[in-house]
Tab-separated table of C-alpha atoms in Angstrom:
chain	number	residue	atom	x	y	z
A	132	MET	CA	19.838	-14.900	76.672
A	133	LYS	CA	16.523	-14.017	78.261
A	134	ARG	CA	14.475	-11.189	76.483
A	135	ALA	CA	14.891	-8.935	79.567
A	136	TRP	CA	18.721	-9.354	79.716
A	137	ARG	CA	18.694	-8.424	75.964
A	138	THR	CA	16.719	-5.266	76.693
A	139	VAL	CA	19.151	-4.433	79.543
A	140	ALA	CA	22.145	-4.905	77.290
A	141	ALA	CA	20.554	-2.615	74.557
A	142	ILE	CA	19.702	0.164	77.093
A	143	ALA	CA	23.221	-0.056	78.602
A	144	LEU	CA	24.623	0.175	75.086
A	145	LEU	CA	22.422	3.322	74.470
A	146	VAL	CA	23.651	4.899	77.605
A	147	LEU	CA	27.390	4.124	76.749
A	148	ALA	CA	26.456	5.575	73.243
A	149	ALA	CA	25.138	8.988	74.900
A	150	LEU	CA	28.132	9.207	77.044
A	151	PHE	CA	30.394	8.642	73.924
A	152	ILE	CA	28.688	11.219	71.889
A	153	THR	CA	28.770	13.746	74.741
A	154	LEU	CA	32.451	13.050	75.395
A	155	GLY	CA	33.324	13.227	71.769
A	156	MET	CA	31.597	16.490	71.480
A	157	ALA	CA	33.245	17.784	74.381
A	158	ARG	CA	36.692	16.790	72.636
A	159	GLY	CA	35.663	18.529	69.482
A	160	GLU	CA	35.215	15.411	67.569
A	161	ASP	CA	31.995	16.652	65.987
A	162	ALA	CA	33.943	19.509	64.370
A	163	GLY	CA	36.385	16.832	62.771
A	164	VAL	CA	33.337	15.027	61.329
A	165	TYR	CA	32.073	18.339	60.041
A	166	ARG	CA	35.361	19.217	58.404
A	167	LYS	CA	35.679	16.018	56.695
A	168	ALA	CA	32.120	15.771	55.464
A	169	SER	CA	31.959	19.275	54.225
A	170	ILE	CA	34.529	19.092	51.705
A	171	ILE	CA	34.311	16.789	48.744
A	172	CYS	CA	36.368	13.559	49.710
A	173	LEU	CA	38.321	12.711	46.638
A	174	GLU	CA	39.234	9.141	47.992
A	175	CYS	CA	35.526	8.542	48.259
A	176	ILE	CA	34.544	9.428	44.831
A	177	GLY	CA	37.663	7.511	43.439
A	178	ILE	CA	39.991	10.362	42.473
A	179	GLY	CA	42.316	10.836	45.469
B	165	MET	CA	-1.326	-9.443	48.335
B	166	ALA	CA	-0.397	-8.734	51.924
B	167	LYS	CA	3.297	-9.773	51.047
B	168	LYS	CA	3.202	-7.284	48.182
B	169	TYR	CA	1.799	-4.519	50.223
B	170	LYS	CA	4.353	-4.895	52.934
B	171	ASN	CA	7.277	-4.959	50.793
B	172	ALA	CA	5.984	-1.925	48.835
B	173	ARG	CA	5.748	-0.103	52.146
B	174	ARG	CA	9.152	-0.993	53.022
B	175	HIS	CA	10.279	0.314	49.568
B	176	PHE	CA	8.268	3.498	50.106
B	177	VAL	CA	10.027	4.055	53.510
B	178	GLN	CA	13.478	3.501	51.891
B	179	ALA	CA	12.834	5.875	49.049
B	180	LEU	CA	11.389	8.428	51.601
B	181	TYR	CA	14.543	8.214	53.662
B	182	VAL	CA	16.784	8.534	50.718
B	183	ALA	CA	14.846	11.592	49.471
B	184	LEU	CA	15.029	13.013	53.145
B	185	THR	CA	18.657	12.552	53.745
B	186	ASN	CA	19.957	13.310	50.413
B	187	GLY	CA	17.691	16.252	49.563
B	188	TYR	CA	20.227	18.771	48.530
B	189	ALA	CA	18.953	19.298	44.954
B	190	ALA	CA	21.426	22.159	44.193
B	191	GLY	CA	24.296	19.906	44.724
B	192	PHE	CA	23.183	17.618	41.961
B	193	ALA	CA	22.704	20.541	39.564
B	194	GLY	CA	26.032	22.346	40.392
B	195	GLY	CA	28.439	19.481	40.974
B	196	ARG	CA	29.103	20.404	44.594
B	197	ILE	CA	28.231	19.085	48.151
B	198	TYR	CA	26.135	20.552	51.016
B	199	THR	CA	28.290	22.273	53.651
B	200	GLY	CA	25.632	23.018	56.269
B	201	PRO	CA	25.794	22.152	59.954
B	202	LEU	CA	24.007	18.966	59.511
B	203	LYS	CA	27.092	17.591	58.135
B	204	ALA	CA	28.346	17.175	61.708
B	205	TYR	CA	25.977	14.446	62.478
B	206	CYS	CA	26.008	10.822	61.104
B	207	VAL	CA	23.178	8.908	59.547
B	208	PRO	CA	22.548	5.316	60.228
B	209	GLY	CA	23.029	3.965	56.812
B	210	LEU	CA	25.986	3.854	54.482
B	211	ASN	CA	25.574	7.296	52.766
B	212	CYS	CA	28.623	9.016	51.233
B	213	TYR	CA	29.100	12.449	52.478
B	214	SER	CA	30.548	13.252	48.921
B	215	CYS	CA	26.996	12.598	47.637
B	216	PRO	CA	26.064	15.932	46.067
B	217	GLY	CA	22.570	15.599	47.906
B	218	ALA	CA	23.917	14.261	50.975
B	219	LEU	CA	22.814	16.444	54.227
B	220	PHE	CA	24.471	14.200	56.795
B	221	ALA	CA	27.760	12.497	57.415
B	222	CYS	CA	28.488	8.776	56.593
B	223	PRO	CA	29.273	6.712	59.804
B	224	VAL	CA	31.948	4.659	58.075
B	225	GLY	CA	33.598	7.478	56.194
B	226	ALA	CA	33.398	9.533	59.523
B	227	LEU	CA	35.048	6.547	61.449
B	228	GLN	CA	37.948	6.246	59.031
B	229	ALA	CA	38.590	9.947	58.964
B	230	ALA	CA	38.698	9.895	62.758
B	231	LEU	CA	41.036	6.879	63.010
B	232	SER	CA	43.358	8.095	60.037
B	233	GLY	CA	43.958	11.645	61.191
B	234	ARG	CA	47.381	12.838	62.608
B	235	GLY	CA	47.579	11.804	66.350
B	236	ALA	CA	44.155	10.173	66.103
B	237	SER	CA	42.721	8.782	69.455
B	238	PHE	CA	39.733	6.744	70.150
B	239	PRO	CA	36.825	8.096	68.039
B	240	PHE	CA	34.342	8.479	70.908
B	241	TYR	CA	31.698	10.612	68.789
B	242	VAL	CA	31.152	8.454	65.822
B	243	THR	CA	31.353	5.275	67.952
B	244	GLY	CA	28.668	6.666	70.053
B	245	PHE	CA	26.467	7.057	66.908
B	246	LEU	CA	27.137	3.623	65.839
B	247	LEU	CA	26.464	2.125	69.228
B	248	ALA	CA	23.079	4.310	69.598
B	249	PHE	CA	21.916	3.118	66.019
B	250	GLY	CA	22.897	-0.357	66.565
B	251	ALA	CA	21.376	-0.742	69.933
B	252	LEU	CA	18.097	0.668	68.804
B	253	MET	CA	17.638	-0.908	65.501
B	254	GLY	CA	20.356	-3.396	64.515
B	255	ARG	CA	20.115	-4.374	60.838
B	256	LEU	CA	16.656	-2.624	60.486
B	257	ILE	CA	18.633	0.170	59.136
B	258	CYS	CA	19.981	-2.108	56.282
B	259	GLY	CA	16.589	-3.094	55.337
B	260	PHE	CA	14.899	0.281	55.669
B	261	LEU	CA	17.561	3.196	55.852
B	262	CYS	CA	20.367	2.265	53.371
B	263	PRO	CA	20.332	4.004	49.924
B	264	PHE	CA	22.507	1.319	48.412
B	265	GLY	CA	20.550	-1.312	50.063
B	266	LEU	CA	17.410	0.242	48.199
B	267	VAL	CA	19.435	0.041	44.760
B	268	GLN	CA	20.067	-3.531	45.243
B	269	ASP	CA	16.527	-4.356	46.371
B	270	LEU	CA	15.293	-2.832	43.063
B	271	LEU	CA	17.889	-4.693	40.981
B	272	TYR	CA	16.901	-7.958	42.319
B	273	LYS	CA	13.404	-7.416	41.302
B	274	ILE	CA	14.517	-7.464	37.601
B	275	PRO	CA	13.879	-10.759	36.105
B	276	PHE	CA	17.028	-12.740	35.414
B	277	PHE	CA	17.531	-16.184	33.862
B	278	LYS	CA	18.905	-17.489	37.369
B	279	LYS	CA	18.487	-16.271	40.812
B	280	TYR	CA	20.632	-17.767	43.475
B	281	THR	CA	19.892	-17.841	47.205
B	282	ARG	CA	23.410	-18.761	48.145
B	283	LEU	CA	26.731	-18.668	46.523
B	284	LYS	CA	29.331	-21.198	46.651
B	285	GLY	CA	31.548	-20.627	49.655
B	286	GLU	CA	28.615	-18.832	51.314
B	287	ARG	CA	29.891	-19.504	54.901
B	288	VAL	CA	33.377	-18.168	53.973
B	289	LEU	CA	31.875	-15.266	52.143
B	290	ASN	CA	29.649	-14.238	55.023
B	291	LYS	CA	32.696	-13.752	57.139
B	292	LEU	CA	34.148	-11.466	54.473
B	293	ARG	CA	32.490	-8.230	55.901
B	294	TYR	CA	34.142	-8.748	59.176
B	295	VAL	CA	37.521	-8.845	57.534
B	296	ILE	CA	36.659	-5.851	55.630
B	297	LEU	CA	35.681	-3.875	58.767
B	298	ILE	CA	38.714	-4.928	60.595
B	299	VAL	CA	41.210	-4.441	57.766
B	300	PHE	CA	40.020	-1.624	55.662
B	301	VAL	CA	38.013	0.321	58.209
B	302	LEU	CA	39.906	-0.020	61.360
B	303	LEU	CA	43.490	-1.428	60.712
B	304	LEU	CA	44.717	0.204	57.658
B	305	PRO	CA	43.540	3.652	58.303
B	306	MET	CA	45.118	3.592	61.754
B	307	LEU	CA	48.360	1.916	60.842
B	308	ALA	CA	49.148	2.720	57.188
B	309	VAL	CA	50.125	6.334	57.696
B	310	ASP	CA	52.657	8.732	55.861
B	311	VAL	CA	55.652	10.508	57.117
B	312	VAL	CA	53.268	13.108	59.095
B	313	GLY	CA	51.055	10.198	60.443
B	314	GLN	CA	48.155	10.764	58.208
B	315	GLY	CA	46.375	7.719	57.099
B	316	LEU	CA	43.728	7.105	54.379
B	317	PRO	CA	40.076	5.956	54.315
B	318	TRP	CA	40.791	2.690	52.714
B	319	PHE	CA	37.577	1.295	52.514
B	320	CYS	CA	36.048	4.544	50.919
B	321	LYS	CA	39.075	4.594	48.681
B	322	TYR	CA	39.521	1.170	47.276
B	323	ILE	CA	36.071	-0.348	47.785
B	324	CYS	CA	32.867	1.515	48.658
B	325	PRO	CA	30.458	1.095	45.756
B	326	SER	CA	28.090	3.438	47.343
B	327	GLY	CA	30.489	6.446	47.176
B	328	THR	CA	31.132	5.723	43.615
B	329	LEU	CA	27.455	5.441	42.508
B	330	PHE	CA	26.017	8.266	44.680
B	331	GLY	CA	29.212	10.528	45.167
B	332	GLY	CA	31.383	9.802	42.205
B	333	ILE	CA	29.199	9.558	39.158
B	334	PRO	CA	27.103	12.516	40.001
B	335	LEU	CA	29.982	14.693	40.875
B	336	LEU	CA	32.087	13.649	37.809
B	337	GLY	CA	28.825	14.185	35.772
B	338	ALA	CA	28.435	17.706	36.905
B	339	ASN	CA	31.915	18.797	37.449
B	340	ASP	CA	34.300	19.158	34.577
B	341	VAL	CA	37.303	19.614	36.841
B	342	LEU	CA	36.835	16.597	38.758
B	343	ARG	CA	35.996	14.568	35.449
B	344	ASP	CA	39.475	15.745	34.145
B	345	VAL	CA	41.405	14.283	36.785
B	346	ALA	CA	39.612	10.920	37.258
B	347	GLY	CA	41.910	7.930	36.364
B	348	ALA	CA	42.744	4.502	37.173
B	349	LEU	CA	41.184	4.632	40.832
B	350	PHE	CA	37.887	5.808	39.446
B	351	ALA	CA	38.102	3.012	36.722
B	352	TRP	CA	38.682	0.348	39.342
B	353	LYS	CA	35.936	1.475	41.641
B	354	LEU	CA	33.524	1.764	38.611
B	355	ALA	CA	34.471	-1.729	37.807
B	356	LEU	CA	33.824	-2.904	41.449
B	357	LEU	CA	30.435	-1.098	41.329
B	358	ILE	CA	29.268	-2.659	38.008
B	359	LEU	CA	30.314	-6.010	39.414
B	360	LEU	CA	28.209	-5.607	42.458
B	361	LEU	CA	25.195	-4.152	40.562
B	362	LEU	CA	25.303	-7.065	38.141
B	363	LEU	CA	25.645	-9.654	40.956
B	364	SER	CA	22.590	-7.886	42.512
B	365	LEU	CA	20.455	-9.255	39.556
B	366	MET	CA	21.342	-12.804	40.879
B	367	VAL	CA	21.946	-12.664	44.274
B	368	TYR	CA	19.861	-10.742	46.818
B	369	ARG	CA	21.977	-7.890	48.161
B	370	PRO	CA	25.529	-9.245	47.625
B	371	PHE	CA	27.154	-6.138	48.997
B	372	CYS	CA	25.172	-6.220	52.375
B	373	ARG	CA	25.782	-9.986	52.638
B	374	TYR	CA	29.465	-10.024	51.920
B	375	VAL	CA	31.136	-6.627	51.996
B	376	CYS	CA	29.441	-4.176	54.216
B	377	PRO	CA	31.348	-3.343	57.237
B	378	LEU	CA	28.522	-1.129	58.538
B	379	GLY	CA	26.220	-4.147	58.304
B	380	ALA	CA	28.963	-6.292	60.051
B	381	ILE	CA	28.622	-3.866	63.102
B	382	TYR	CA	24.872	-3.669	63.164
B	383	GLY	CA	24.642	-7.372	62.644
B	384	LEU	CA	26.513	-8.017	65.911
B	385	CYS	CA	23.881	-5.723	67.572
B	386	ASN	CA	20.856	-7.769	66.192
B	387	PRO	CA	20.587	-9.985	68.947
B	388	ILE	CA	20.167	-7.435	71.637
B	389	ALA	CA	18.903	-4.362	69.619
B	390	LEU	CA	15.659	-2.989	71.131
B	391	TYR	CA	13.986	-3.946	67.653
B	392	ARG	CA	14.201	-7.736	67.482
B	393	TYR	CA	12.308	-10.582	66.067
B	394	ARG	CA	10.721	-13.168	68.372
B	395	VAL	CA	9.485	-16.670	67.435
B	396	ASP	CA	6.563	-17.929	69.269
B	397	GLN	CA	7.548	-21.506	70.031
B	398	SER	CA	3.919	-22.811	70.771
B	399	ALA	CA	2.966	-21.596	67.290
B	400	CYS	CA	6.116	-22.606	65.202
B	401	THR	CA	5.999	-25.910	63.556
B	402	GLY	CA	9.369	-25.708	62.129
B	403	CYS	CA	7.995	-26.056	58.682
B	404	LYS	CA	10.893	-23.656	57.233
B	405	THR	CA	8.406	-21.542	55.111
B	406	CYS	CA	10.358	-18.591	56.701
B	407	GLN	CA	13.591	-19.900	55.507
B	408	ARG	CA	12.321	-20.519	52.087
B	409	ALA	CA	10.855	-16.907	51.947
B	410	CYS	CA	13.933	-15.305	53.352
B	411	PRO	CA	15.921	-13.851	50.431
B	412	MET	CA	19.002	-14.316	52.516
B	413	HIS	CA	17.954	-18.022	53.336
B	414	ILE	CA	18.198	-17.524	56.954
B	415	PRO	CA	16.583	-20.210	59.240
B	416	VAL	CA	14.537	-17.550	60.967
B	417	TYR	CA	12.505	-20.096	62.964
B	418	ARG	CA	15.917	-21.164	64.644
B	419	THR	CA	17.879	-17.938	64.531
B	420	PRO	CA	15.435	-14.767	64.338
B	421	ASN	CA	18.218	-12.454	65.387
B	422	SER	CA	20.777	-13.688	63.125
B	423	THR	CA	23.569	-11.252	62.312
B	424	ALA	CA	22.857	-11.537	58.554
B	425	CYS	CA	19.123	-10.577	58.884
B	426	ILE	CA	18.330	-7.135	57.476
B	427	ARG	CA	14.735	-7.059	58.830
B	428	CYS	CA	12.965	-6.954	55.572
B	429	GLY	CA	9.925	-8.815	57.175
B	430	ILE	CA	9.330	-11.157	54.526
B	431	CYS	CA	9.488	-13.982	56.890
B	432	LYS	CA	6.897	-12.503	59.251
B	433	ASN	CA	4.436	-12.217	56.251
B	434	ALA	CA	5.345	-15.861	54.803
B	435	CYS	CA	4.738	-17.558	58.105
B	436	PRO	CA	1.541	-19.426	57.964
B	437	ARG	CA	0.977	-19.638	61.715
B	438	GLY	CA	1.973	-15.985	62.361
B	439	ALA	CA	4.592	-17.257	64.632
B	440	ILE	CA	7.187	-14.537	63.934
B	441	GLY	CA	6.816	-11.276	65.498
B	442	SER	CA	8.838	-8.218	66.650
B	443	THR	CA	9.567	-6.372	69.657
B	444	LEU	CA	7.347	-3.595	68.424
B	445	GLN	CA	4.381	-5.932	68.746
B	446	ARG	CA	2.698	-5.909	72.035
B	447	LYS	CA	3.112	-9.069	73.976
B	448	GLY	CA	0.725	-11.770	72.920
B	449	GLN	CA	-0.187	-9.880	69.775
B	450	VAL	CA	1.630	-12.444	67.806
B	451	CYS	CA	4.402	-13.716	70.131
B	452	ALA	CA	3.497	-15.114	73.586
B	453	GLN	CA	7.002	-16.384	74.376
B	454	GLY	CA	10.668	-15.640	74.398
B	455	ASP	CA	13.221	-14.330	71.811
B	456	ALA	CA	14.461	-17.373	70.148
B	457	ILE	CA	14.025	-21.050	70.073
B	458	LYS	CA	17.072	-23.304	70.146
């Protein structure tokens, strides 16, 4: 793949990422991430 | 000298990043975790959100949590973070912005009677991280659910050594209640961590090479990420100095954007012709030609 196409693909991915993050925030997914990350995850530390 | 300086600079960036993203000192002292608003955002590297110092969320943990929840749908938010980080940097994140990567880097510096550039079955082992990504991060959290439809973060629960090292050990050390309930699962995770740490003395970054699902995702982004390596075909003689210098033994002169490359930069410093550059360097500064030579 030529360099220009690689850069176009990366920029397209970035645009898609921005859309996904915006859509996720609109659906309240950021609150879900916060809820999970702000309590001790017993599975993660090998207890749950 | 230049090589040592460049590697020292990378380790400085790694250490600074770890300090900045895991700077909640009160958590270590009190055996608790940070609960501020920053926890709604993912960091690029594998960074357990149950580490007492963690200020942000782990993207792999957040992805599994989103997939394993009751009535889970496509996790747009976390996927967006993963795509953005991957498209910007690829596995540069592994080389510079991963706490567990730094630990493995430092362990590999310890002299050991035998250092291996490759393990037996390397080609198969290299595919293992994709299996772990698909099975433990995506499929099992989505499909192995209880009667109310709640799944588990299988990778975090049964594999992640970063969670054990940065989350489990400090929390259990400072919190009596947690220490009292630790059992067989913690013993399993601790054994896995010890195995990987011991292996890190002999093999460069075994977790990143064979296990890390986040590295698998970012590796797929390596060929197109805005930060890429370029090899100047007119300067490269194919002497393989880059491959010999590469701790992962990647033939950089042939595949500068290999999915295994963590962008440590050692090959760039090693090349006697200065033929390996990156997209951050101005055109003509090192490379005059395209991305890869085939």
